[in-house]
Short mmCIF file of C-alpha atoms in Angstrom, two decimals:
data_model
loop_
_atom_site.label_atom_id
_atom_site.label_comp_id
_atom_site.label_asym_id
_atom_site.label_seq_id
_atom_site.Cartn_x
_atom_site.Cartn_y
_atom_site.Cartn_z
CA MET A 1473 23.12 2.02 -19.10
CA PRO A 1474 20.70 0.31 -21.21
CA ARG A 1475 17.26 0.46 -19.86
CA GLN A 1476 16.19 -2.77 -17.47
CA PRO A 1477 13.18 -4.68 -18.55
CA LEU A 1478 9.51 -3.75 -18.27
CA VAL A 1479 7.38 -5.91 -16.59
CA ARG A 1480 3.04 -5.17 -16.71
CA HIS A 1481 1.41 -4.58 -13.86
CA ASN A 1482 3.13 -8.07 -11.78
CA ASP A 1483 3.26 -10.46 -14.04
CA TYR A 1484 6.94 -10.87 -13.83
CA ARG A 1485 6.63 -13.95 -16.46
CA SER A 1486 7.89 -11.94 -19.07
CA LEU A 1487 11.40 -12.28 -17.16
CA GLN A 1488 13.73 -15.16 -17.76
CA PRO A 1489 16.23 -15.97 -14.34
CA PRO A 1490 19.18 -17.94 -14.98
CA ALA A 1491 18.69 -21.59 -13.71
CA LEU A 1492 20.04 -22.16 -10.23
CA GLY A 1493 23.92 -22.75 -10.48
CA THR A 1494 24.46 -21.84 -14.61
CA TRP A 1495 25.10 -17.96 -13.67
CA GLU A 1496 27.72 -15.29 -12.34
CA PRO A 1497 26.60 -13.64 -9.13
CA ARG A 1498 28.16 -9.85 -9.21
CA LEU A 1499 25.67 -8.23 -6.32
CA SER A 1500 26.00 -8.37 -2.15
CA VAL A 1501 23.37 -9.42 -0.28
CA SER A 1502 22.76 -8.92 3.56
CA MET A 1503 20.72 -10.96 5.91
CA ILE A 1504 19.12 -9.29 8.40
CA VAL A 1505 18.00 -11.71 10.85
CA PRO A 1506 15.38 -10.08 13.34
CA ALA A 1507 16.00 -12.03 16.56
CA TYR A 1508 14.48 -11.77 20.01
CA ASN A 1509 15.48 -15.08 22.74
CA TYR A 1510 16.33 -17.31 19.47
CA HIS A 1511 18.79 -19.34 21.36
CA HIS A 1512 18.65 -22.68 20.47
CA THR A 1513 17.27 -22.03 16.65
CA LEU A 1514 19.54 -19.38 15.70
CA PRO A 1515 23.11 -21.39 15.64
CA TYR A 1516 20.70 -23.41 13.25
CA VAL A 1517 19.65 -21.29 10.98
CA LEU A 1518 23.44 -19.89 10.74
CA ALA A 1519 25.05 -23.16 10.01
CA ALA A 1520 22.23 -23.34 6.85
CA LEU A 1521 23.09 -19.91 5.93
CA ALA A 1522 26.87 -21.04 6.07
CA GLY A 1523 25.80 -24.09 3.60
CA GLN A 1524 24.37 -21.55 1.29
CA SER A 1525 25.22 -21.87 -2.77
CA TYR A 1526 25.63 -18.41 -3.12
CA PRO A 1527 29.48 -17.05 -3.32
CA ALA A 1528 30.28 -16.43 0.66
CA HIS A 1529 32.44 -12.87 -0.54
CA LEU A 1530 29.12 -11.61 -1.55
CA LEU A 1531 26.69 -12.96 1.30
CA GLU A 1532 26.94 -10.79 4.93
CA VAL A 1533 24.75 -12.14 7.53
CA VAL A 1534 23.78 -9.19 10.29
CA VAL A 1535 21.96 -11.20 13.31
CA VAL A 1536 20.10 -8.10 15.04
CA ASP A 1537 19.30 -8.59 18.81
CA ASP A 1538 16.71 -7.40 19.93
CA GLN A 1539 17.31 -6.91 23.74
CA SER A 1540 17.20 -10.70 24.30
CA THR A 1541 17.97 -12.41 27.87
CA PRO A 1542 20.45 -13.20 28.00
CA PRO A 1543 22.28 -11.73 25.19
CA LEU A 1544 22.57 -13.37 21.98
CA THR A 1545 25.96 -14.68 21.27
CA LEU A 1546 27.35 -15.55 17.88
CA PRO A 1547 27.98 -19.60 17.73
CA GLU A 1548 31.20 -21.06 15.99
CA VAL A 1549 29.51 -22.59 12.90
CA ARG A 1550 28.30 -19.29 10.85
CA PRO A 1551 29.31 -17.47 7.74
CA ASP A 1552 32.19 -15.96 7.24
CA ASN A 1553 30.86 -11.88 7.57
CA THR A 1554 28.50 -12.63 10.37
CA ARG A 1555 27.74 -10.24 13.43
CA ILE A 1556 25.35 -8.81 16.07
CA VAL A 1557 23.83 -5.69 15.64
CA ARG A 1558 22.43 -5.25 19.40
CA VAL A 1559 19.11 -2.60 19.51
CA GLU A 1560 19.30 0.25 22.05
CA SER A 1561 15.73 2.06 21.45
CA GLY A 1562 12.02 0.47 20.63
CA TRP A 1563 11.88 -2.95 19.61
CA GLY A 1564 9.64 -5.05 18.12
CA ARG A 1565 10.49 -6.95 14.72
CA ALA A 1566 10.01 -3.95 12.68
CA ASN A 1567 12.38 -2.22 14.39
CA ALA A 1568 15.13 -4.54 14.22
CA CYS A 1569 14.39 -5.00 10.67
CA HIS A 1570 14.99 -1.56 9.99
CA LEU A 1571 18.02 -1.43 12.09
CA GLY A 1572 19.55 -4.02 9.99
CA ALA A 1573 18.64 -2.53 7.15
CA THR A 1574 20.59 0.45 8.21
CA SER A 1575 23.49 -0.98 9.62
CA SER A 1576 24.34 -3.38 6.51
CA ASP A 1577 25.84 -2.90 3.27
CA GLY A 1578 24.95 -5.23 0.87
CA ASP A 1579 23.09 -4.31 -2.52
CA VAL A 1580 20.17 -6.31 -1.41
CA LEU A 1581 18.29 -6.80 1.57
CA HIS A 1582 17.09 -9.94 2.18
CA TRP A 1583 14.98 -10.54 5.37
CA TYR A 1584 15.22 -13.77 7.62
CA ASP A 1585 13.63 -14.72 10.72
CA ALA A 1586 15.86 -16.44 13.51
CA ASP A 1587 13.49 -19.73 13.52
CA MET A 1588 14.02 -20.59 9.23
CA LEU A 1589 16.00 -22.95 8.24
CA ALA A 1590 17.36 -22.58 4.49
CA HIS A 1591 17.54 -24.88 1.23
CA ARG A 1592 21.04 -24.50 -0.04
CA GLU A 1593 19.91 -22.49 -3.27
CA GLU A 1594 17.45 -20.26 -1.05
CA VAL A 1595 19.59 -17.41 -1.26
CA GLU A 1596 20.71 -17.86 -4.99
CA ALA A 1597 17.15 -17.90 -5.47
CA HIS A 1598 16.04 -14.46 -4.62
CA MET A 1599 19.35 -13.03 -5.87
CA ARG A 1600 18.81 -13.69 -9.44
CA TRP A 1601 16.00 -11.87 -9.39
CA HIS A 1602 17.71 -8.92 -8.52
CA HIS A 1603 20.24 -9.43 -11.07
CA LEU A 1604 17.61 -8.82 -13.67
CA ILE A 1605 15.47 -5.56 -12.36
CA ASP A 1606 16.62 -3.24 -9.36
CA TYR A 1607 12.29 -3.53 -8.38
CA ALA A 1608 11.79 -6.85 -7.93
CA VAL A 1609 10.17 -7.93 -4.77
CA PRO A 1610 10.82 -11.60 -4.42
CA GLY A 1611 9.39 -14.18 -1.84
CA GLY A 1612 10.22 -17.82 -0.84
CA ASP A 1613 8.99 -20.72 -0.35
CA LYS A 1614 8.41 -22.34 3.09
CA ARG A 1615 6.91 -25.53 5.00
CA PHE A 1616 5.90 -25.01 8.69
CA VAL A 1617 7.76 -28.17 10.78
CA ASP A 1618 8.07 -29.23 14.10
CA PRO A 1619 11.99 -28.48 15.54
CA ALA A 1620 12.56 -31.08 17.49
CA TRP A 1621 14.48 -32.62 15.14
CA LEU A 1622 16.88 -30.52 14.48
CA LEU A 1623 17.33 -29.37 17.96
CA GLY A 1624 19.41 -32.97 18.13
CA GLN A 1625 21.77 -32.67 15.16
CA GLU A 1626 25.13 -30.91 15.74
CA PRO A 1627 25.02 -27.56 13.94
CA ALA A 1628 28.10 -28.26 11.87
CA VAL A 1629 26.18 -31.50 10.34
CA ILE A 1630 23.89 -29.21 9.10
CA ARG A 1631 25.80 -26.85 7.42
CA ASP A 1632 27.50 -29.33 5.28
CA ARG A 1633 24.15 -31.62 4.96
CA VAL A 1634 22.45 -28.32 3.57
CA ALA A 1635 25.80 -27.50 1.06
CA ALA A 1636 25.36 -31.03 0.09
CA GLY A 1637 21.95 -30.11 -1.08
CA GLU A 1638 20.04 -32.53 1.45
CA ALA A 1639 18.18 -29.95 3.69
CA GLY A 1640 14.79 -31.23 1.36
CA GLU A 1641 15.48 -34.33 3.33
CA PHE A 1642 15.54 -33.06 6.74
CA PHE A 1643 12.44 -33.80 8.98
CA PRO A 1644 11.23 -36.94 7.66
CA ASP A 1645 8.76 -38.53 9.90
CA CYS A 1646 6.87 -34.77 10.69
CA VAL A 1647 3.87 -32.95 8.82
CA HIS A 1648 5.35 -30.71 6.70
CA GLU A 1649 2.54 -27.66 7.06
CA GLU A 1650 2.11 -25.29 4.29
CA HIS A 1651 0.81 -21.78 4.91
CA GLY A 1652 -2.37 -22.35 3.70
CA TRP A 1653 -3.73 -18.48 3.24
CA VAL A 1654 -0.64 -17.41 1.09
CA GLU A 1655 -0.74 -20.97 -0.86
CA GLY A 1656 -4.56 -20.31 -1.87
CA TYR A 1657 -3.68 -16.93 -2.69
CA TRP A 1658 -0.72 -17.86 -4.98
CA LYS A 1659 -2.76 -20.82 -6.81
CA ARG A 1660 -5.87 -18.79 -7.13
CA THR A 1661 -3.41 -15.82 -9.12
CA ALA A 1662 -0.29 -18.16 -11.03
CA ASP A 1663 2.22 -17.50 -7.93
CA LEU A 1664 1.39 -13.54 -8.13
CA ALA A 1665 1.71 -12.99 -11.57
CA LEU A 1666 -2.00 -12.23 -12.25
CA ALA A 1667 -2.29 -10.46 -8.94
CA GLY A 1668 -1.75 -7.12 -10.19
CA PRO A 1669 -2.21 -4.40 -7.72
CA ARG A 1670 -3.13 -7.02 -5.19
CA ALA A 1671 0.27 -8.63 -5.40
CA GLN A 1672 1.03 -6.43 -2.26
CA ARG A 1673 -0.88 -8.34 0.21
CA VAL A 1674 0.63 -10.97 0.45
CA HIS A 1675 4.19 -9.97 0.57
CA ILE A 1676 5.81 -12.65 3.49
CA GLY A 1677 9.20 -10.62 4.81
CA MET A 1678 10.25 -13.97 7.03
CA THR A 1679 11.63 -14.86 3.39
CA GLY A 1680 11.47 -11.79 1.37
CA SER A 1681 14.24 -9.75 -0.65
CA VAL A 1682 14.61 -6.09 -1.69
CA THR A 1683 17.14 -4.13 -3.61
CA ARG A 1684 18.91 -1.66 -1.25
CA ALA A 1685 18.03 1.09 -3.92
CA LEU A 1686 14.07 0.42 -3.71
CA TYR A 1687 14.11 -0.10 0.16
CA GLN A 1688 15.56 3.47 0.64
CA ALA A 1689 12.87 5.05 -2.23
CA SER A 1690 10.30 3.79 0.34
CA ARG A 1691 9.23 4.46 3.75
CA GLY A 1692 10.41 0.61 4.36
CA PHE A 1693 9.38 -0.69 7.60
CA ASP A 1694 7.36 1.70 10.05
CA PRO A 1695 9.24 0.84 13.27
CA GLU A 1696 6.10 1.25 15.50
CA LEU A 1697 4.21 -1.84 14.26
CA ARG A 1698 4.33 -5.21 16.40
CA LEU A 1699 2.34 -6.85 14.16
CA GLY A 1700 1.67 -6.64 10.09
CA GLU A 1701 4.54 -5.29 9.15
CA ASP A 1702 5.03 -7.42 6.47
CA MET A 1703 2.09 -6.12 4.63
CA ALA A 1704 3.02 -2.63 5.72
CA LEU A 1705 6.28 -2.85 4.14
CA GLY A 1706 4.58 -4.95 0.78
CA HIS A 1707 2.58 -1.78 0.45
CA GLU A 1708 5.25 0.90 1.13
CA LEU A 1709 7.44 -1.33 -1.89
CA ALA A 1710 4.21 -1.10 -4.42
CA GLN A 1711 3.92 1.92 -4.22
CA VAL A 1712 7.34 2.47 -5.27
CA GLY A 1713 7.09 0.34 -8.27
CA GLY A 1714 8.35 -2.69 -6.97
CA VAL A 1715 6.84 -6.46 -8.80
CA PHE A 1716 6.19 -9.12 -6.10
CA VAL A 1717 7.70 -12.31 -7.20
CA VAL A 1718 7.42 -15.68 -6.12
CA ASP A 1719 10.19 -18.19 -6.35
CA ARG A 1720 9.33 -21.72 -5.26
CA GLN A 1721 12.95 -22.70 -5.38
CA ALA A 1722 13.83 -20.07 -2.55
CA MET A 1723 12.90 -23.27 -0.22
CA SER A 1724 12.89 -23.21 3.74
CA TRP A 1725 11.73 -25.16 6.81
CA HIS A 1726 9.88 -22.75 9.10
CA LEU A 1727 10.82 -24.16 12.84
CA GLY A 1728 7.43 -24.69 14.22
CA ARG A 1729 4.30 -22.84 13.33
CA SER A 1730 3.95 -18.99 13.61
CA GLN A 1731 1.87 -17.04 15.67
CA VAL A 1732 -0.22 -15.89 12.22
CA LEU A 1733 -1.09 -19.99 12.40
CA ARG A 1734 -1.67 -20.23 16.03
CA ARG A 1735 -3.28 -17.67 17.01
CA ALA A 1736 -4.56 -16.19 13.53
CA GLU A 1737 -7.73 -14.67 14.96
CA GLN A 1738 -6.80 -12.70 17.75
CA VAL A 1739 -3.61 -11.40 15.67
CA ASN A 1740 -6.19 -10.26 12.30
CA ARG A 1741 -7.75 -8.76 14.98
CA TYR A 1742 -5.14 -6.67 16.28
CA ASN A 1743 -3.54 -6.00 13.00
CA ASP A 1744 -7.18 -4.70 11.36
CA PRO A 1745 -6.99 -1.18 12.48
CA TYR A 1746 -3.25 -0.48 11.80
CA LEU A 1747 -3.62 -2.13 8.09
CA ALA A 1748 -6.91 0.00 7.90
CA ASN A 1749 -5.22 2.96 8.54
CA LEU A 1750 -1.44 2.62 6.66
CA VAL A 1751 -2.69 -0.05 4.23
CA PRO A 1752 -4.97 2.12 1.44
CA ALA A 1753 -4.99 -1.07 -0.61
CA MET A 1754 -6.73 -3.05 1.64
CA ARG A 1755 -10.29 -1.76 1.39
CA PRO A 1756 -12.36 -4.49 3.23
CA LYS A 1757 -10.68 -3.78 6.08
CA ARG A 1758 -12.05 0.12 6.11
CA ARG A 1759 -15.71 1.06 6.22
CA LYS A 1760 -17.58 1.49 2.67
CA HIS A 1761 -18.71 4.88 3.95
CA GLY A 1762 -18.49 7.65 6.40
CA ARG A 1763 -14.81 7.13 7.18
CA ALA A 1764 -11.58 8.96 6.76
CA TYR A 1765 -8.57 7.05 7.40
CA GLU A 1766 -4.72 8.24 8.21
CA ARG A 1767 -3.98 7.26 4.49
CA PRO A 1768 -6.84 8.53 2.09
CA TYR A 1769 -7.55 6.15 -1.18
CA LEU A 1770 -7.92 8.71 -3.39
CA GLU A 1771 -5.96 12.07 -2.95
CA VAL A 1772 -7.31 14.93 -5.50
CA VAL A 1773 -5.62 17.83 -6.20
CA VAL A 1774 -7.33 21.00 -7.19
CA PRO A 1775 -5.68 24.23 -8.49
CA ALA A 1776 -7.62 27.18 -6.79
CA GLY A 1777 -4.85 29.90 -6.26
CA ALA A 1778 -5.35 30.94 -10.78
CA VAL A 1779 -8.76 31.12 -10.62
CA LEU A 1780 -8.66 33.65 -7.63
CA ALA A 1781 -6.15 35.48 -8.42
CA GLY A 1782 -7.16 36.09 -11.71
CA PRO A 1783 -9.64 38.10 -13.63
CA GLY A 1784 -12.61 35.34 -14.29
CA ALA A 1785 -16.22 35.38 -13.15
CA GLU A 1786 -17.16 37.79 -10.95
CA GLN A 1787 -16.96 35.46 -8.22
CA PRO A 1788 -14.72 33.06 -8.88
CA ALA A 1789 -14.58 31.62 -4.99
CA ASP A 1790 -18.22 30.66 -5.64
CA GLY A 1791 -16.91 28.02 -8.29
CA VAL A 1792 -13.87 26.71 -6.06
CA VAL A 1793 -16.05 25.94 -3.02
CA ALA A 1794 -18.83 24.80 -5.37
CA CYS A 1795 -16.04 21.79 -6.88
CA VAL A 1796 -14.24 21.22 -3.57
CA ASP A 1797 -17.99 20.90 -1.98
CA ALA A 1798 -19.06 18.23 -5.08
CA LEU A 1799 -15.74 16.02 -3.75
CA LEU A 1800 -16.42 16.15 -0.41
CA ASP A 1801 -20.32 15.25 -1.22
CA ALA A 1802 -19.26 12.29 -3.19
CA ASP A 1803 -20.48 9.12 -2.30
CA PHE A 1804 -17.18 7.69 -1.88
CA THR A 1805 -16.03 9.20 1.21
CA ASP A 1806 -12.48 7.87 1.59
CA LEU A 1807 -10.46 10.75 0.02
CA ARG A 1808 -8.16 13.94 0.96
CA VAL A 1809 -8.55 17.18 -1.19
CA VAL A 1810 -5.27 18.84 -1.68
CA LEU A 1811 -6.57 22.74 -2.14
CA VAL A 1812 -3.39 24.79 -3.88
CA GLY A 1813 -3.42 28.51 -3.56
CA ASP A 1814 -1.16 31.15 -2.40
CA TRP A 1815 -2.84 30.74 0.71
CA ASP A 1816 0.28 33.05 2.73
CA GLN A 1817 -1.62 36.44 1.16
CA VAL A 1818 -4.48 36.06 3.63
CA HIS A 1819 -3.55 38.62 6.53
CA GLU A 1820 -5.24 39.79 9.14
CA GLU A 1821 -4.27 43.95 8.44
CA ARG A 1822 -7.24 46.53 8.78
CA THR A 1823 -8.51 46.37 5.59
CA GLN A 1824 -12.19 46.65 4.16
CA PRO A 1825 -13.62 43.04 3.96
CA VAL A 1826 -15.41 43.06 0.76
CA GLU A 1827 -12.92 45.49 -1.06
CA ASP A 1828 -9.67 43.42 0.21
CA PRO A 1829 -7.44 42.37 -3.16
CA THR A 1830 -7.08 39.08 -1.65
CA LEU A 1831 -11.23 38.64 -0.79
CA GLU A 1832 -11.39 35.17 -3.05
CA LEU A 1833 -8.79 34.27 -1.61
CA ARG A 1834 -9.71 34.41 2.17
CA ILE A 1835 -13.56 33.06 1.13
CA VAL A 1836 -11.90 29.65 0.01
CA HIS A 1837 -9.09 29.68 2.78
CA ARG A 1838 -12.00 30.35 5.52
CA SER A 1839 -14.14 27.52 3.95
CA TYR A 1840 -12.10 24.84 4.43
CA ARG A 1841 -9.38 25.60 7.13
CA GLY A 1842 -11.62 23.45 9.36
CA GLU A 1843 -12.04 21.15 7.21
CA PRO A 1844 -9.79 17.95 8.46
CA ARG A 1845 -10.50 16.61 4.44
CA VAL A 1846 -8.85 19.44 2.95
CA ASN A 1847 -4.99 20.61 2.90
CA LEU A 1848 -4.33 23.57 2.27
CA VAL A 1849 -1.01 24.06 0.46
CA THR A 1850 0.68 26.84 -1.46
CA ARG A 1851 2.22 24.13 -3.61
CA VAL A 1852 1.35 20.20 -4.95
CA PRO A 1853 3.33 17.87 -2.53
CA GLU A 1854 6.43 15.96 -4.91
CA GLU A 1855 4.97 12.66 -2.49
CA THR A 1856 1.44 11.31 -1.33
CA ASP A 1857 0.63 8.80 0.99
CA ALA A 1858 -2.81 7.54 -1.10
CA GLU A 1859 -3.35 4.74 -3.54
CA PHE A 1860 -4.44 7.24 -6.13
CA ARG A 1861 -4.43 10.58 -7.34
CA LEU A 1862 -6.64 12.64 -9.83
CA PHE A 1863 -5.23 16.17 -10.99
CA LEU A 1864 -8.10 18.61 -11.74
CA PRO A 1865 -6.72 20.74 -14.19
CA ASP A 1866 -9.17 23.49 -12.90
CA THR A 1867 -12.93 24.02 -11.09
CA SER A 1868 -14.99 24.26 -14.21
CA GLN A 1869 -16.05 20.39 -13.80
CA ALA A 1870 -17.86 18.76 -10.77
CA PRO A 1871 -17.91 14.91 -9.91
CA GLU A 1872 -21.39 13.75 -9.95
CA PRO A 1873 -22.19 11.52 -6.14
CA HIS A 1874 -21.31 7.87 -7.66
CA ALA A 1875 -18.76 9.51 -10.38
CA LEU A 1876 -15.49 9.02 -8.23
CA GLN A 1877 -15.98 5.38 -6.76
CA ARG A 1878 -16.98 4.25 -10.45
CA LEU A 1879 -14.12 5.49 -11.61
CA LEU A 1880 -11.45 4.06 -9.71
CA ASP A 1881 -13.25 0.60 -9.91
CA ASP A 1882 -12.77 1.10 -13.87
CA LEU A 1883 -9.21 1.35 -12.95
CA GLU A 1884 -9.34 -1.51 -10.14
CA ARG A 1885 -11.09 -3.92 -12.70
CA THR A 1886 -8.34 -3.54 -15.77
CA HIS A 1887 -5.34 -3.04 -12.90
CA HIS A 1888 -4.68 0.14 -15.09
CA GLY A 1889 -2.84 3.07 -14.20
CA ARG A 1890 -3.71 5.56 -15.77
CA ARG A 1891 -7.98 7.16 -16.68
CA LEU A 1892 -7.96 10.57 -18.35
CA VAL A 1893 -11.30 12.90 -18.23
CA ARG A 1894 -11.67 15.04 -21.21
CA TYR A 1895 -13.26 18.33 -20.29
CA PRO A 1896 -15.26 20.03 -22.94
CA GLY A 1897 -12.87 22.83 -23.18
CA GLY A 1898 -10.15 20.41 -23.98
CA ALA A 1899 -8.23 20.48 -20.24
CA VAL A 1900 -7.90 16.89 -19.20
CA ALA A 1901 -8.05 15.92 -14.91
CA ARG A 1902 -5.66 12.86 -14.88
CA LEU A 1903 -6.03 10.27 -12.55
CA ASP A 1904 -3.30 8.08 -11.67
CA ARG A 1905 -2.01 4.67 -9.75
CA ILE A 1906 1.08 6.42 -7.60
CA ALA A 1907 2.34 2.82 -7.93
CA ALA A 1908 2.56 2.77 -11.63
CA LEU A 1909 3.66 6.27 -12.09
CA ALA A 1910 6.41 5.09 -9.51
CA ARG A 1911 7.36 2.22 -12.02
CA VAL A 1912 7.51 4.38 -14.63
CA ALA A 1913 9.86 7.33 -13.50
CA ARG A 1914 12.19 3.48 -12.02
CA VAL A 1915 12.36 2.10 -15.46
CA ALA A 1916 12.29 5.35 -17.64
CA GLY A 1917 15.21 5.67 -19.73
CA PRO A 1918 15.93 9.20 -21.09
CA GLU A 1919 14.54 8.99 -24.53
CA ASP A 1920 11.56 7.43 -23.24
CA ASP A 1921 8.00 8.85 -23.11
CA PRO A 1922 6.65 8.80 -19.71
CA ALA A 1923 3.23 8.00 -21.11
CA ASP A 1924 3.83 5.32 -23.62
CA LEU A 1925 5.41 3.77 -20.41
CA MET A 1926 2.56 4.31 -18.48
CA ASP A 1927 0.64 2.19 -21.25
CA GLN A 1928 2.77 -0.65 -21.87
CA CYS A 1929 3.32 -0.98 -17.77
CA PHE A 1930 -0.04 -0.68 -17.01
CA GLY A 1931 -2.44 0.87 -19.82
CA THR A 1932 -4.37 3.44 -20.10
CA ALA A 1933 -7.76 4.84 -20.84
CA SER A 1934 -9.53 8.16 -21.55
CA TYR A 1935 -13.08 9.49 -21.72
CA ASP A 1936 -14.76 12.70 -22.50
CA ALA A 1937 -16.42 13.92 -18.84
CA ALA A 1938 -20.22 13.75 -19.34
CA GLN A 1939 -19.66 9.90 -19.43
CA VAL A 1940 -18.18 9.45 -16.29
CA GLY A 1941 -20.27 11.99 -14.74
CA PHE A 1942 -17.99 14.67 -14.61
CA VAL A 1943 -20.71 17.90 -15.10
CA PRO A 1944 -20.51 21.48 -15.31
CA THR A 1945 -19.73 22.78 -11.21
CA ALA A 1946 -22.63 25.42 -11.68
CA GLN A 1947 -24.79 22.19 -12.49
CA ARG A 1948 -24.00 20.28 -9.64
CA GLU A 1949 -26.68 19.96 -7.28
CA LEU A 1950 -25.52 20.68 -3.65
CA PRO A 1951 -28.64 20.25 -1.34
CA ARG A 1952 -28.37 22.85 1.24
CA PHE A 1953 -30.34 22.95 4.94
CA VAL A 1954 -33.73 25.06 4.82
CA LEU A 1955 -35.09 26.49 7.98
CA LYS A 1956 -38.11 28.72 8.23
CA PRO A 1957 -39.39 30.19 10.79
CA LYS A 1958 -42.06 28.20 12.45
CA ALA A 1959 -44.31 27.85 15.48
CA ALA A 1960 -43.04 25.64 17.86
CA VAL A 1961 -45.49 22.49 17.01
CA SER A 1962 -46.49 19.52 20.33
CA PRO A 1963 -44.33 16.93 21.16
CA GLU A 1964 -47.54 14.70 20.28
CA GLU A 1965 -46.97 16.21 16.44
CA SER A 1966 -43.50 15.93 16.99
CA ARG A 1967 -42.97 12.54 18.11
CA ALA A 1968 -45.61 11.57 15.34
CA ILE A 1969 -43.46 13.45 12.63
CA LEU A 1970 -40.32 11.26 14.27
CA LEU A 1971 -41.61 7.73 14.27
CA GLY A 1972 -43.56 8.01 10.95
CA GLN A 1973 -40.04 9.16 9.42
CA MET A 1974 -38.78 6.12 11.15
CA THR A 1975 -41.34 3.82 9.45
CA HIS A 1976 -40.76 5.20 5.91
CA PRO A 1977 -36.83 6.02 5.74
CA PRO A 1978 -36.45 8.45 2.39
CA ALA A 1979 -34.68 5.89 -0.47
CA GLU A 1980 -30.95 5.58 -1.13
CA THR A 1981 -29.54 5.05 -4.18
CA PRO A 1982 -26.81 2.51 -4.17
CA ALA A 1983 -23.15 3.49 -4.92
CA GLY A 1984 -20.99 2.22 -7.40
CA PRO A 1985 -19.85 -1.44 -7.08
CA PRO A 1986 -17.04 -1.98 -4.15
CA VAL A 1987 -13.46 -2.06 -4.60
CA SER A 1988 -12.63 -5.43 -3.54
CA ASP A 1989 -10.33 -8.92 -3.96
CA GLN A 1990 -13.78 -9.75 -5.60
CA ALA A 1991 -15.28 -6.55 -7.68
CA ASP A 1992 -18.35 -6.55 -9.31
CA HIS A 1993 -18.01 -7.00 -12.83
CA ARG A 1994 -21.02 -6.39 -13.37
CA PRO A 1995 -21.87 -2.83 -15.92
CA ALA A 1996 -23.04 -0.56 -13.73
CA SER A 1997 -26.48 0.37 -13.95
CA ARG A 1998 -27.86 4.34 -13.81
CA THR A 1999 -29.06 5.70 -10.75
CA ALA A 2000 -31.53 8.24 -9.67
CA PRO A 2001 -30.45 11.27 -7.76
CA ARG A 2002 -30.19 10.33 -4.13
CA THR A 2003 -32.70 11.47 -1.74
CA ARG A 2004 -30.95 13.01 1.70
CA SER A 2005 -32.03 12.67 4.68
CA TRP A 2006 -30.76 15.93 5.72
CA ARG A 2007 -32.19 17.52 3.80
CA ARG A 2008 -35.50 19.70 5.20
CA ARG A 2009 -38.50 20.82 3.50
CA ASP A 2010 -40.66 23.33 4.87
#
């Protein structure tokens, strides 16, 4: 089987989809229509789907009734292969869409809301991308309209007019409103072709589609989300290698204004804590310093077992602890450390503590078993929920406080997939974008070199350790508290010291440039060592 085409970053313009009406489809598609009390609009939605140009024998429609009152029933005018699945547990659009995915049979899943009216080629426009690559995530175009005109029409008339290609003539006397924020993003990024890893931010599920294989490879919809599920799904699909496509010929009418348009501020306020925790790529929703999130932006894998078990230095645990502490001491705090070792060997049997054969392992285990940002594991997990993963070959080098942020910024500015950091002794640390790894794995053939594919699909660059702020671990300064016994001072003297400190706070070194949708592309300046407000000098 020939390898499918490669797409670099998100620039799907390298693909050549066939013109509408000029090709022979072979993949089946399941239209998943989640519906809660859409009794008035559902007959028209199904009527328009019955007038599609895509072959009827390759099209099924699964209406997921999210416990409507009264229960939804199928109207007379509908596609031939249409059925209702009723939600028995849970509620909400994400839950309904996931149920529809697991209850359907098509090669492709096409999400379509119960207040959308499709133009004749809507489904066909989506499906031509899936016939080119199995990792496309097409999104359609839409206009928001007042549905009053439609509700006065017969569904059979709507079906026939859609089938005749006349859907564009509907709603002649009302405003056709664009989705302004989405349209603006599309225009700034050549319809997402230049958006790179930011393309996932405008995944619009009400007109989106994905191959079943790509959906099943991802975590899919989070059934517990009540809003923001499209952005969360976009992130999950990006993490497994998805390419986000805008097809302007996949046209639909949106029957009424969406809740996001009507109540944008309230919706965003509700969504922000959910998306901040679940979607690391949406960094503008996260604090720059001090917070840990459910899914970290960066995961650092540190191999400790071999060092602790081998002859090494006289006190090998000290090097491991110093390396991990340097990672946790970084200006960049949105990370998790995965510390790999034979932790099962740590026991509670009677032994002379300082002569315990597992002493070095025990010291490291005790150092981090209560640290929430460190996971002690016996082997590297195959999957991660982080946006990036940094693999350290050993603990001989440690990053300066600014190094991680600036290395990540370098990747973000270029949209690349990998950075290699060469240690003085020849070992190499590797920083990978998880989405890039997934894309490479998806398109690789048996004869392909994954490193070459990474360079083709995303881009790779390498640096010497010293160039990017990695130093020998023994030389990495890790300040400690210094508390010497002293006689108590008077409250008045202590007050004067406190207020003097507040009047002249310690200087802070600027952190690296922020990673955001509008990253600063100026070269980072060299900075002086940070002054730490918690370090006491006696």
